[in-house]
Coordinates of C-alpha atoms in Angstrom, one line a residue:
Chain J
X1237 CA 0.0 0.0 0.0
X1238 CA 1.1 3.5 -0.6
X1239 CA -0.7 6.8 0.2
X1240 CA -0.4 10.4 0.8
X1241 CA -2.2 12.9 2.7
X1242 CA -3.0 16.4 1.5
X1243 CA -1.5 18.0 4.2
X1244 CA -2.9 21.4 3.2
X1245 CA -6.6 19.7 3.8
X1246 CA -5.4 18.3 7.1
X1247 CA -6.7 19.8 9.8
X1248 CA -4.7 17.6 12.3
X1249 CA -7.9 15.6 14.1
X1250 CA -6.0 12.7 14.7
X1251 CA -8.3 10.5 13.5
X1252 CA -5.7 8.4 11.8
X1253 CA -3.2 8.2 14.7
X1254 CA -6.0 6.5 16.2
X1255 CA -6.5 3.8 13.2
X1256 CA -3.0 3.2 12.6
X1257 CA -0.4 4.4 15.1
X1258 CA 2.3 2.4 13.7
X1259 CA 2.0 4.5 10.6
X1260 CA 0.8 8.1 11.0
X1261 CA 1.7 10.2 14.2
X1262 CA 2.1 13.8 16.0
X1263 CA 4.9 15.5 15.7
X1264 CA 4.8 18.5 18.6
X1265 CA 1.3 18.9 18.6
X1266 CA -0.3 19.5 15.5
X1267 CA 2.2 18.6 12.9
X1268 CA 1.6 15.2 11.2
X1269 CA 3.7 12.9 9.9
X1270 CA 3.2 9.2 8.2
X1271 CA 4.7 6.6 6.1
X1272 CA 4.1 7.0 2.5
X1273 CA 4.4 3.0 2.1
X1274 CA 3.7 1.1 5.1
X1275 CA 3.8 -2.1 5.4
X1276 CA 1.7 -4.6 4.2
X1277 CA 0.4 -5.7 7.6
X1278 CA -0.8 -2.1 8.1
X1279 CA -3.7 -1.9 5.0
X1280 CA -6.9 -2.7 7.1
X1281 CA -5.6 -0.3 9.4
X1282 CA -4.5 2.5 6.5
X1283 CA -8.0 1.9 5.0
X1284 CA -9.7 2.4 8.6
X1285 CA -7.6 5.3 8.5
X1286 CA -8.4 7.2 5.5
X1287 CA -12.1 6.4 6.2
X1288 CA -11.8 8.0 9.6
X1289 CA -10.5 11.1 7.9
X1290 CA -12.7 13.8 8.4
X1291 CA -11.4 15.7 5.7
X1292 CA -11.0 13.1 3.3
X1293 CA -7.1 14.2 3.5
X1294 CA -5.4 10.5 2.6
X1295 CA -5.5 9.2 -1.0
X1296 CA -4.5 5.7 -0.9
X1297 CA -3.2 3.5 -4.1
X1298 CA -5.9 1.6 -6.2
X1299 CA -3.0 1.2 -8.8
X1300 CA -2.1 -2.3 -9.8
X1301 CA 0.4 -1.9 -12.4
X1302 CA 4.0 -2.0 -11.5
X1303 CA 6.0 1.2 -13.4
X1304 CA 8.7 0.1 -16.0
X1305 CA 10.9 2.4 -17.8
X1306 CA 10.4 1.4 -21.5
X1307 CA 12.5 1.9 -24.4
X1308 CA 9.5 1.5 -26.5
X1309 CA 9.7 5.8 -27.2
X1310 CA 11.8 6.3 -30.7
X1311 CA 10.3 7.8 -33.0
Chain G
X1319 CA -10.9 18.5 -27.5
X1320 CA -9.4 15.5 -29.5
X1321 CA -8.9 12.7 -27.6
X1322 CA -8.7 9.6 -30.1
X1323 CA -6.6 6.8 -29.6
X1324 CA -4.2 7.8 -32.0
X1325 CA -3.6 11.4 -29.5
X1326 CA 0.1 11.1 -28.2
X1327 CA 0.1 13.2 -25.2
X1328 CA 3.7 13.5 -23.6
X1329 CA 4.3 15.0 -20.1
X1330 CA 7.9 15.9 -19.3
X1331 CA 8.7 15.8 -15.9
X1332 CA 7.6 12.7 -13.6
X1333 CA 7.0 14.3 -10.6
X1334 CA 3.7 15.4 -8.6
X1335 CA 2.8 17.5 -11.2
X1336 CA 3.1 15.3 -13.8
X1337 CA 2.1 12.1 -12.7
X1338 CA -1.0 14.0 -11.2
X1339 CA -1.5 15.9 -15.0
X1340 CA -1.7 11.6 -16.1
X1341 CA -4.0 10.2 -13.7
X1342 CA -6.3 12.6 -14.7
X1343 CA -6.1 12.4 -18.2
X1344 CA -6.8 8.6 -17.7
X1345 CA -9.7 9.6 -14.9
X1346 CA -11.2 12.0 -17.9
X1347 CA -11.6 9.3 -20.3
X1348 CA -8.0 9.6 -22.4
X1349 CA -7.9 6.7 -24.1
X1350 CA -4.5 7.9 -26.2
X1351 CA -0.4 6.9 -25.9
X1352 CA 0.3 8.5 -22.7
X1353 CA 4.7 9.1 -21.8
X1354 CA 6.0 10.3 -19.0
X1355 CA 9.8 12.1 -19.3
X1356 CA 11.6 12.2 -15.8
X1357 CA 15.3 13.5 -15.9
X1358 CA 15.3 11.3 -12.0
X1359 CA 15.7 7.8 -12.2
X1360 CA 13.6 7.2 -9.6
X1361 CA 9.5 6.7 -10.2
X1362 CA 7.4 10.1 -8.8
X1363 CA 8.0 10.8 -5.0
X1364 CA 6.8 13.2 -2.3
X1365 CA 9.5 16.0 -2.0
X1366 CA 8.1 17.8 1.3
X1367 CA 8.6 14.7 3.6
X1368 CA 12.6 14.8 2.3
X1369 CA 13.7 17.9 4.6
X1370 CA 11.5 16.2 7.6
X1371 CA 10.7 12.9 8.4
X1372 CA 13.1 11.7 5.9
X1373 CA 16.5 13.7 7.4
X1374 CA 15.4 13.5 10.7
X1375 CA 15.6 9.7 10.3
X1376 CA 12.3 8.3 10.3
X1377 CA 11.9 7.4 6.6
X1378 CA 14.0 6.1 3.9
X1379 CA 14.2 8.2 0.4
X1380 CA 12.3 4.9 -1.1
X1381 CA 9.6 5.3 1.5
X1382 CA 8.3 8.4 0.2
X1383 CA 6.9 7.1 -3.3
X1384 CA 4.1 8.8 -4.5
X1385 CA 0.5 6.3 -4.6
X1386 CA -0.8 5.9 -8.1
X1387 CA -4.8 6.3 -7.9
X1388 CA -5.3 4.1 -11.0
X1389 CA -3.1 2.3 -13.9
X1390 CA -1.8 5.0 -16.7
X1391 CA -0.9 2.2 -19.2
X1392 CA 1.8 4.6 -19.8
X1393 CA 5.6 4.8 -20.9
X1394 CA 8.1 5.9 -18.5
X1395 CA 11.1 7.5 -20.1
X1396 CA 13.1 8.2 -16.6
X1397 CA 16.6 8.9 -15.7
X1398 CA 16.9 11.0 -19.0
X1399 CA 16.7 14.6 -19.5
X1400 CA 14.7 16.5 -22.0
X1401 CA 17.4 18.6 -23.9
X1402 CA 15.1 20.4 -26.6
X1403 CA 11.3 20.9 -27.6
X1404 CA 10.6 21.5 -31.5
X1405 CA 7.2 22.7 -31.4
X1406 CA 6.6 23.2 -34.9
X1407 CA 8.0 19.3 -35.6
X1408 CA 5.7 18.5 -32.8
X1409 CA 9.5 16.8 -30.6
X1410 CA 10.9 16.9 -27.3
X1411 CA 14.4 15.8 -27.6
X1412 CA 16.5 13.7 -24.9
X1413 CA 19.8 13.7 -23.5
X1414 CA 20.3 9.8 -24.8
X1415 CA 19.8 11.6 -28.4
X1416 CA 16.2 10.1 -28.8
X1417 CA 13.3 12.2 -30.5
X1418 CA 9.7 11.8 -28.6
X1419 CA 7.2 13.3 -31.0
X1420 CA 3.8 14.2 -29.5
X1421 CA 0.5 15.8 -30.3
X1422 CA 0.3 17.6 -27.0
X1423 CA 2.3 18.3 -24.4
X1424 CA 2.7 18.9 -21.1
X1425 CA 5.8 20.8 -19.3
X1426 CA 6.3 20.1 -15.9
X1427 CA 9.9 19.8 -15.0
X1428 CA 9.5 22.0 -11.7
X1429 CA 12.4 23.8 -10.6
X1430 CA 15.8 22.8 -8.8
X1431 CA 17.8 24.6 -5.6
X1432 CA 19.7 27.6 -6.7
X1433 CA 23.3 26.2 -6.1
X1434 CA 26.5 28.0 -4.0
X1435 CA 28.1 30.4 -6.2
X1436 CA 31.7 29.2 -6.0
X1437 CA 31.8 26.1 -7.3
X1438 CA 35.1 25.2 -6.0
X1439 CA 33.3 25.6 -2.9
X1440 CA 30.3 24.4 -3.8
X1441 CA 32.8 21.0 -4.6
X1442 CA 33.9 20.5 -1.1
X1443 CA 32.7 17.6 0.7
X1444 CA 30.1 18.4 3.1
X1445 CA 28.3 21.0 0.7
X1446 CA 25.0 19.7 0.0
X1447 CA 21.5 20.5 -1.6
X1448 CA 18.6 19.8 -1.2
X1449 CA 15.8 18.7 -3.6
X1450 CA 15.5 15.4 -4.5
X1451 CA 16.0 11.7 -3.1
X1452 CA 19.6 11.6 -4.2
X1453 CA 20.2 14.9 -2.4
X1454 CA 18.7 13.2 0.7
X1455 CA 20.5 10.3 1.0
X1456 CA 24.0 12.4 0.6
X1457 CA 22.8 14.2 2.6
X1458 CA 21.9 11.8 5.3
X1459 CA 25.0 9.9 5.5
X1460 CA 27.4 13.4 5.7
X1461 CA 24.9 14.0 8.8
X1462 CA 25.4 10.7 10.6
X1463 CA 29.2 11.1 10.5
X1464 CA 28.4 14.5 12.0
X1465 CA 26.5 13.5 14.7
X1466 CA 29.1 11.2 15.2
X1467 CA 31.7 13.4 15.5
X1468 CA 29.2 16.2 17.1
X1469 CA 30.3 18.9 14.2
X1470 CA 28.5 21.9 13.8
X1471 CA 25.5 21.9 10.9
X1472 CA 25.6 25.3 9.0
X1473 CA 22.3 26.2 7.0
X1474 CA 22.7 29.0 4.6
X1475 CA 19.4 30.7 4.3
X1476 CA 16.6 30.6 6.7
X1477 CA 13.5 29.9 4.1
X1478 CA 10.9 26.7 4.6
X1479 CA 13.8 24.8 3.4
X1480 CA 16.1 25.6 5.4
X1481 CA 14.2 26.1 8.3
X1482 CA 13.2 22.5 8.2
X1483 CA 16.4 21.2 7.5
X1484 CA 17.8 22.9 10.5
X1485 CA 15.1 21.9 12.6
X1486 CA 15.8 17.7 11.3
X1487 CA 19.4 18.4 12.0
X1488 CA 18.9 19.7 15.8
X1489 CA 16.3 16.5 16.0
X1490 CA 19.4 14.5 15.3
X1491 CA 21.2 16.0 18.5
X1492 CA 23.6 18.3 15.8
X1493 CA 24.8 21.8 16.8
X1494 CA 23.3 24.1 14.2
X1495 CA 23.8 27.8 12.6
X1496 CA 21.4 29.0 10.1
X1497 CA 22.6 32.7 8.4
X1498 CA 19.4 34.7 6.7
X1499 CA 20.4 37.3 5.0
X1500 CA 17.3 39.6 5.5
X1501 CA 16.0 40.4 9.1
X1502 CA 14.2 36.8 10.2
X1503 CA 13.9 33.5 8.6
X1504 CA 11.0 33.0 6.1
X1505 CA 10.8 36.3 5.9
X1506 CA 10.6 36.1 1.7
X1507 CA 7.2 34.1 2.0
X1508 CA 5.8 35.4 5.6
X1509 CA 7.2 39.1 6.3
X1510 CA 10.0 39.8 8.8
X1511 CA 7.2 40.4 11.7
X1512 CA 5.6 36.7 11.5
X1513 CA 9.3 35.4 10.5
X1514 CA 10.8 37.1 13.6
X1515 CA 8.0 35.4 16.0
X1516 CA 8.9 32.4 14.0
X1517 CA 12.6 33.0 14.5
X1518 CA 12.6 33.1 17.7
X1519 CA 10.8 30.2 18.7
X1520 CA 13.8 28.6 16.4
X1521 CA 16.2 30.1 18.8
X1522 CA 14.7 28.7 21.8
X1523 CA 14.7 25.0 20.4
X1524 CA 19.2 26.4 20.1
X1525 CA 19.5 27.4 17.0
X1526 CA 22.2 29.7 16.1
X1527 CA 20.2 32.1 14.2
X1528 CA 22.3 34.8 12.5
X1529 CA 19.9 37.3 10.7
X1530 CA 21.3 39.8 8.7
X1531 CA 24.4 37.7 7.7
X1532 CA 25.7 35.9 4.8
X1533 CA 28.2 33.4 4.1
X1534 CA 31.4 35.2 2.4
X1535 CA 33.6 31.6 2.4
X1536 CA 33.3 28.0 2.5
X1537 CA 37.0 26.6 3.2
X1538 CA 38.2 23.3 2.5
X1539 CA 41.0 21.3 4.2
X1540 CA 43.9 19.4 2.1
X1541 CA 41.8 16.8 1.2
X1542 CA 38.7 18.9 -0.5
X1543 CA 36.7 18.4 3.0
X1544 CA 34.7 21.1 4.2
X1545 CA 36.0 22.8 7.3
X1546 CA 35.6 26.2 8.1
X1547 CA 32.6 28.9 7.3
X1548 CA 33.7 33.0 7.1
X1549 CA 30.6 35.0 7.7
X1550 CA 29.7 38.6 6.8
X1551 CA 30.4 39.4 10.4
X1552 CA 33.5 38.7 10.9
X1553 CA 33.0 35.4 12.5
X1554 CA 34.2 32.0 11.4
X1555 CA 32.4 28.6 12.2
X1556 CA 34.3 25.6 12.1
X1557 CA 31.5 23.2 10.6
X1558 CA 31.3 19.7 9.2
X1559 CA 28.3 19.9 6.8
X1560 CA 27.0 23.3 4.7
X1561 CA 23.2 22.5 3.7
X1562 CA 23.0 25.6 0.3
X1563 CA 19.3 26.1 1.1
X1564 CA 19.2 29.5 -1.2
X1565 CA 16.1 29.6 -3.4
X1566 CA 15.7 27.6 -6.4
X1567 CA 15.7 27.9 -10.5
X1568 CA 12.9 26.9 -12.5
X1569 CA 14.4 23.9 -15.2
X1570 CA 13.7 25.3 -18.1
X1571 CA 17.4 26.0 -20.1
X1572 CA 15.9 23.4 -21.9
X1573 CA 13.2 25.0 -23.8
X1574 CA 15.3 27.5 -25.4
X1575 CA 15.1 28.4 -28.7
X1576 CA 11.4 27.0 -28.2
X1577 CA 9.5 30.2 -28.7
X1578 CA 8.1 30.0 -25.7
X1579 CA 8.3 32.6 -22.7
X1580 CA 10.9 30.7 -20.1
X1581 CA 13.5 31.9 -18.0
X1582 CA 14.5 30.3 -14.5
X1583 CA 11.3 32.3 -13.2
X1584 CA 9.5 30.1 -15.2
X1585 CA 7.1 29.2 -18.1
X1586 CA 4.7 32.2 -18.5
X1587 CA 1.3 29.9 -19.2
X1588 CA -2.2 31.7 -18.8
X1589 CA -4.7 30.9 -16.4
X1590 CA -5.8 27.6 -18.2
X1591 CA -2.0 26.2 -18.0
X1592 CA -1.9 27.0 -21.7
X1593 CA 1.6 28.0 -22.6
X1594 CA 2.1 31.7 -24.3
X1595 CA 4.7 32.7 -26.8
X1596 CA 6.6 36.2 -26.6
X1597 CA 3.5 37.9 -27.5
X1598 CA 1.4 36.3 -24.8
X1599 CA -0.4 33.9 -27.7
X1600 CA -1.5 30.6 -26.0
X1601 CA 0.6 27.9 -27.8
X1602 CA -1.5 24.9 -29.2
X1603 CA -1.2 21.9 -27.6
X1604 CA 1.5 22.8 -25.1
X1605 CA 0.4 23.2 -21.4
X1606 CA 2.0 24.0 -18.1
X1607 CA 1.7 22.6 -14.7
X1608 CA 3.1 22.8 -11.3
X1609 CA 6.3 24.8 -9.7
X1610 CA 7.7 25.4 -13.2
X1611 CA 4.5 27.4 -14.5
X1612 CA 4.8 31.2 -14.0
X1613 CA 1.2 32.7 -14.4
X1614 CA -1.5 35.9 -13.0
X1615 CA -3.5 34.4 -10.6
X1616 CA -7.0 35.3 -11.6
X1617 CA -7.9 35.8 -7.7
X1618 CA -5.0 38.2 -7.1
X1619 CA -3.8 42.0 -8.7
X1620 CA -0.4 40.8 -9.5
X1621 CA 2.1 40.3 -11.9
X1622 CA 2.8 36.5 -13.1
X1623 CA 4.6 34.4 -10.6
X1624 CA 5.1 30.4 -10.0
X1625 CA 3.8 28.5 -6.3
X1626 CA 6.4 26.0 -5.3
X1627 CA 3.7 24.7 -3.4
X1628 CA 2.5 20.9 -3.2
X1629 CA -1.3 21.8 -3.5
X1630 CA -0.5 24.2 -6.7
X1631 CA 1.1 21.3 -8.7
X1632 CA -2.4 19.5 -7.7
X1633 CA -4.4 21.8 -8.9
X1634 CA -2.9 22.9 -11.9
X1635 CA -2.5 19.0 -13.0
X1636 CA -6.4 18.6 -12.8
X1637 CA -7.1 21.8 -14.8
X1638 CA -4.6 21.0 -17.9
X1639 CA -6.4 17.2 -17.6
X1640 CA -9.9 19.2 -17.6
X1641 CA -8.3 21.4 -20.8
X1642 CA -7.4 18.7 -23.1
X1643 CA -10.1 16.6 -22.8
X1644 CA -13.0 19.8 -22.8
X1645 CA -14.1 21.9 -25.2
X1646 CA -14.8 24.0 -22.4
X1647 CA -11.9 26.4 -20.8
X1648 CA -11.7 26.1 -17.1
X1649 CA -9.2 28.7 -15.3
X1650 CA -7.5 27.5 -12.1
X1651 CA -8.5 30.2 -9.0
X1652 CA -8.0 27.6 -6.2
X1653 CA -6.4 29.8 -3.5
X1654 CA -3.0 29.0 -3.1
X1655 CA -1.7 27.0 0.0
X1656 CA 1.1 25.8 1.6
X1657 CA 2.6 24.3 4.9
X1658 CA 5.8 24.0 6.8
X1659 CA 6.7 21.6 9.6
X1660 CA 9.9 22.7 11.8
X1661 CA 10.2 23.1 15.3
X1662 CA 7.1 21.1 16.7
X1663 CA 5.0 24.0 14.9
X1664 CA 3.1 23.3 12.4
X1665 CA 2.9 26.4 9.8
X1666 CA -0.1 26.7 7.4
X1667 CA -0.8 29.6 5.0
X1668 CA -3.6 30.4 2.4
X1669 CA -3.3 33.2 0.0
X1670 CA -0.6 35.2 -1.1
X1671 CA 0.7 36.5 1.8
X1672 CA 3.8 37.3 0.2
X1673 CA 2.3 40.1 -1.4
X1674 CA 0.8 42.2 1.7
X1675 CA 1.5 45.2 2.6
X1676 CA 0.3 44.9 6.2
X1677 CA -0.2 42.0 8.9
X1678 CA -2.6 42.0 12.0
X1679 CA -2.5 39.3 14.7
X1680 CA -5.7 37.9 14.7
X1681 CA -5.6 34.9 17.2
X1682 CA -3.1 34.1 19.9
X1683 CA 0.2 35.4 20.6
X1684 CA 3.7 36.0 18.6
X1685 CA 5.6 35.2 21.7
X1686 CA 3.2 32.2 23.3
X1687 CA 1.6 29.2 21.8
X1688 CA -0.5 29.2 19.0
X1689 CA -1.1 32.2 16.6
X1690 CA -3.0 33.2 13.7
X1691 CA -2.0 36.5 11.4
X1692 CA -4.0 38.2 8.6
X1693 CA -2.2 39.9 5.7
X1694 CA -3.5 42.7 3.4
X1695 CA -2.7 44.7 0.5
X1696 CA -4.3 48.1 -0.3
X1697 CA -7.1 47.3 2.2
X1698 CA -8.2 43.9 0.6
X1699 CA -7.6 40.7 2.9
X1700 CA -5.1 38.8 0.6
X1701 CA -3.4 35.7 3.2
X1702 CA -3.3 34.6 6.4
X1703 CA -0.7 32.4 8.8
X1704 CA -1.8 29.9 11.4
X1705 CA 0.8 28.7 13.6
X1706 CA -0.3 25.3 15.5
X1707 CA -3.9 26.1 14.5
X1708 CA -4.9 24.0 11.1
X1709 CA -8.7 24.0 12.2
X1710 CA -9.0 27.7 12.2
X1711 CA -7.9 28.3 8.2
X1712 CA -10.9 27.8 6.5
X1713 CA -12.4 30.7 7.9
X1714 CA -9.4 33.1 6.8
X1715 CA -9.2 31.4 3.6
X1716 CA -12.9 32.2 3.4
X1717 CA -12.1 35.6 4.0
X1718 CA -9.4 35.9 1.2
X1719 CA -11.7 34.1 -1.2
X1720 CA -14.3 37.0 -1.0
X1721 CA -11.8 40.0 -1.0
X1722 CA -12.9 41.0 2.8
X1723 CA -11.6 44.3 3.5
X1724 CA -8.5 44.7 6.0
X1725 CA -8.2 44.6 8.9
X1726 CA -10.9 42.1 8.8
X1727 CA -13.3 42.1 11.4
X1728 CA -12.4 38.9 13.6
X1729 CA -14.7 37.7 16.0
X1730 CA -12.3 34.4 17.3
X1731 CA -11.6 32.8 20.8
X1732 CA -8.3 34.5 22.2
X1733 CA -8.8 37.1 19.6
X1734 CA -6.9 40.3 20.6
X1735 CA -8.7 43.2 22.3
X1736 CA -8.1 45.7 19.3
X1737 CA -6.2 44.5 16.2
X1738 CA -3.7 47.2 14.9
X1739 CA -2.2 46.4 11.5
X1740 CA 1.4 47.1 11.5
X1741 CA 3.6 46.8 8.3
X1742 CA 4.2 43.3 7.2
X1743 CA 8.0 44.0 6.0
X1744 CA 7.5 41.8 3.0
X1745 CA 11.3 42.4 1.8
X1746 CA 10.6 41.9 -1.8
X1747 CA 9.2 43.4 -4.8
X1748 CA 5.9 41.3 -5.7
X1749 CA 7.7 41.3 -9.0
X1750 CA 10.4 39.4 -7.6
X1751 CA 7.8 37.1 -5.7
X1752 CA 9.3 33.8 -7.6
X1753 CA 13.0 33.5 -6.2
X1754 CA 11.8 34.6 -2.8
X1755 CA 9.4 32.1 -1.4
X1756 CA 11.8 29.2 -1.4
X1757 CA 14.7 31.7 -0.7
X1758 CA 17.0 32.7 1.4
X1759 CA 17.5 37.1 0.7

């Protein structure tokens, strides 16, 4: 899973410290920070997480295609 | 507009901008070849997380990739430069000496940090930028040697950059200086009244905050390893690492010759993200998104300018998406926005307060806990500043979105008795506005 929170929309509720500590936290006490690819064990939680959001802040990866530089691009 | 399969729409630059600008092109319905140019090697990443979490330790540089919202079937050209753009053959050319030909195009190659002068300095090890992941991880090792041997961080120029990268650095236990060359830290983006408050809240988590003071010297040892800093006055630091945190250039050398309007302010573009030519004629087919774009904000009386900001690149990827594939033209007027994160405080703005003439303390206090300030400009409410207050914004931003006069009348919790605007000491000409709000002078 990978995500990222709009951190301009965040309004720092903490919602998502509560769903998935191991991943998103407080830094002082309204500054939030998170991993932008937790780990696998942490999706139901991430999910919960960006659910919880009330501000709809975390997009989360629906993505299921792996990127691969191609060479396929002369003219 | 034209959107057949056979459309070739290539986006140069494979960062937030662009990789947002291709999601949604494929979220509108493009159903044509889709390539992606990225002068990194590395798939799109989040660049604000690099000065923070990412120096102070808590992430790796490949724990910052950006999430992909849905497949983009497209082809990834990375870890090669775009060296030219023919837009009358319809060709962006590469720095492997391959020719991409497109039917549109999108330029979003953002900008990169202004580098150190001397570059015999500049060359010493221990000198360092910061902007990207490689940047990070250089940057990262030079900084656990230095904790290790408890040598002194300096950080020339006391913008978000900077401030954030001296705020990682005390995190990691490091003695720090930061030199500003203008009268308090962020001053370019914020005004020296809100950057002093801010400044001194820096100086009570011990940094050595030297306003008013530039770095003359970087000196080297025998074996090219940085030692020594000479300052404008008088003093010299024996330091270990240099962090060049000094504004950035827009990357756009490459588009000379083009016939479009770019210098390292930018790619003048219109409203729309359609790029203009040296008479300010949109170009056909050629768009512009993110922190390389220079442009009028429609919702503010001022000359063209580009947002480094996150939530701009956003934005302006959704409305060149909405451009190609509509007949109809849709201008971007989202306010602009932007955060920091140093210190424990958490630093949100809306608007352009880089452009006020005055500031008022709305909520809370400069010296204690959290604040709020308003900015204007000839009387119209134009930005505000919330220190360690995120849930208070939308009513400012409200505010700036309707043009409320200023001082605005504020009726807040731990609002101030009487709110007197003072001058916001803005240091800059609004012309000027794109090299200062990454920037150090």
């Amino acid at each position: 899973m990978r995500i990222v929170v709009d951190l301009n929309r965040c309004q720092s509720y903490g919602q998502c410290v509560s769903a998935a500590s191991e991943v998103f936290r407080f830094r002082g006490k309204e500054s939030l920070e998170y991993d932008h690819v937790p780990d696998a064990a942490s999706d139901a939680a991430v999910r919960r997480a960006a659910l919880a959001c009330p501000v709809q802040a975390i997009t989360l990866a629906t993505a299921t295609e792996e990127i691969s530089p191609t060479e396929a691009a002369h003219r | 507009m034209n959107t057949s399969a056979a459309d070739r729409v290539v986006i140069v630059g494979a960062s937030l901008a662009g990789l947002r600008t291709a999601e949604a092109l494929r979220q509108n319905g493009f159903a044509g070849r889709l390539t992606l140019i990225g002068a990194e090697p590395h798939e799109p990443y989040d660049r604000p997380p690099l000065s923070k979490t990412v120096l102070s330790g808590w992430l790796g540089t490949d724990q910052v990739l950006l999430p992909r919202t849905c497949d983009l079937h497209a082809e990834w050209l990375l870890g090669v430069p775009a060296t030219g753009l023919d837009p009358a053959a319809r060709e962006v050319r590469l720095a492997d000496g391959r020719a991409v030909a497109f039917d549109r195009l999108v330029l979003a190659t953002g900008a990169r940090a202004r580098r150190w002068s001397d570059p015999a300095e500049a060359a010493l090890r221990g000198v360092h930028l910061l902007r990207g992941r490689d940047d990070a991880d250089l940057l990262r090792a030079d900084l656990a040697e230095a904790v290790e041997a408890n040598g002194r961080v300096l950080v020339i120029g006391g913008g978000f950059t900077g401030s954030e990268v001296a705020s990682s650095c005390r995190d990691l236990g490091l003695p720090v200086t930061v030199t500003q060359r203008g009268a308090a830290p962020l001053a370019g983006a914020l005004g020296e009244v809100v950057g002093s408050a801010i400044g001194e809240r820096q100086q009570a988590h011990g940094i050595d905050l030297r306003v008013r003071t530039t770095v003359r010297r970087l000196e080297g040892d025998a074996s090219g390893r940085l030692r020594r800093a000479r300052l404008s006055d008088g003093s010299a630091l024996d330091v270990r690492v240099a962090v060049v945190a000094v504004g950035s250039v827009r990357d756009t050398g490459w588009l000379r010759g083009s016939g479009l309007t770019a210098d390292e302010r930018g790619v003048s573009c219109d409203a729309a993200c359609r790029a203009l030519d040296a008479e300010d004629r949109v170009v056909d087919g050629v768009y512009v998104a993110g922190d390389v774009a220079r442009w009028r904000h429609p919702r503010f009386d001022t000359g063209p300018v580009s947002f480094e900001h996150w939530g701009n690149a956003v934005d302006q990827a959704e409305t060149v998406a909405h451009n190609m594939m509509s007949e109809d033209v849709r201008e971007n007027d989202a306010l602009p926005a932007f955060w920091s994160d140093q210190f424990g405080l958490n630093i949100k703005a809306v608007g352009m307060p880089a452009v006020a003439d005055q500031v008022v303390l709305a909520q809370g206090s400069f010296e204690h806990g959290p604040f709020v300030a308003v900015y204007g400009r000839t009387g119209v409410t134009v930005g505000a500043v919330a220190v360690n207050s995120p849930r208070v914004l939308d009513g400012y931003a409200a505010l700036v979105t309707e043009r409320a006069p200023f001082p605005p009348v504020i009726d807040a919790l731990r609002s101030p008795g009487r709110m007197v605007p003072v001058d916001s000491r803005i240091p800059h000409p609004v012309q000027e506005l794109v090299t200062v709000l990454e920037g150090q002078s």
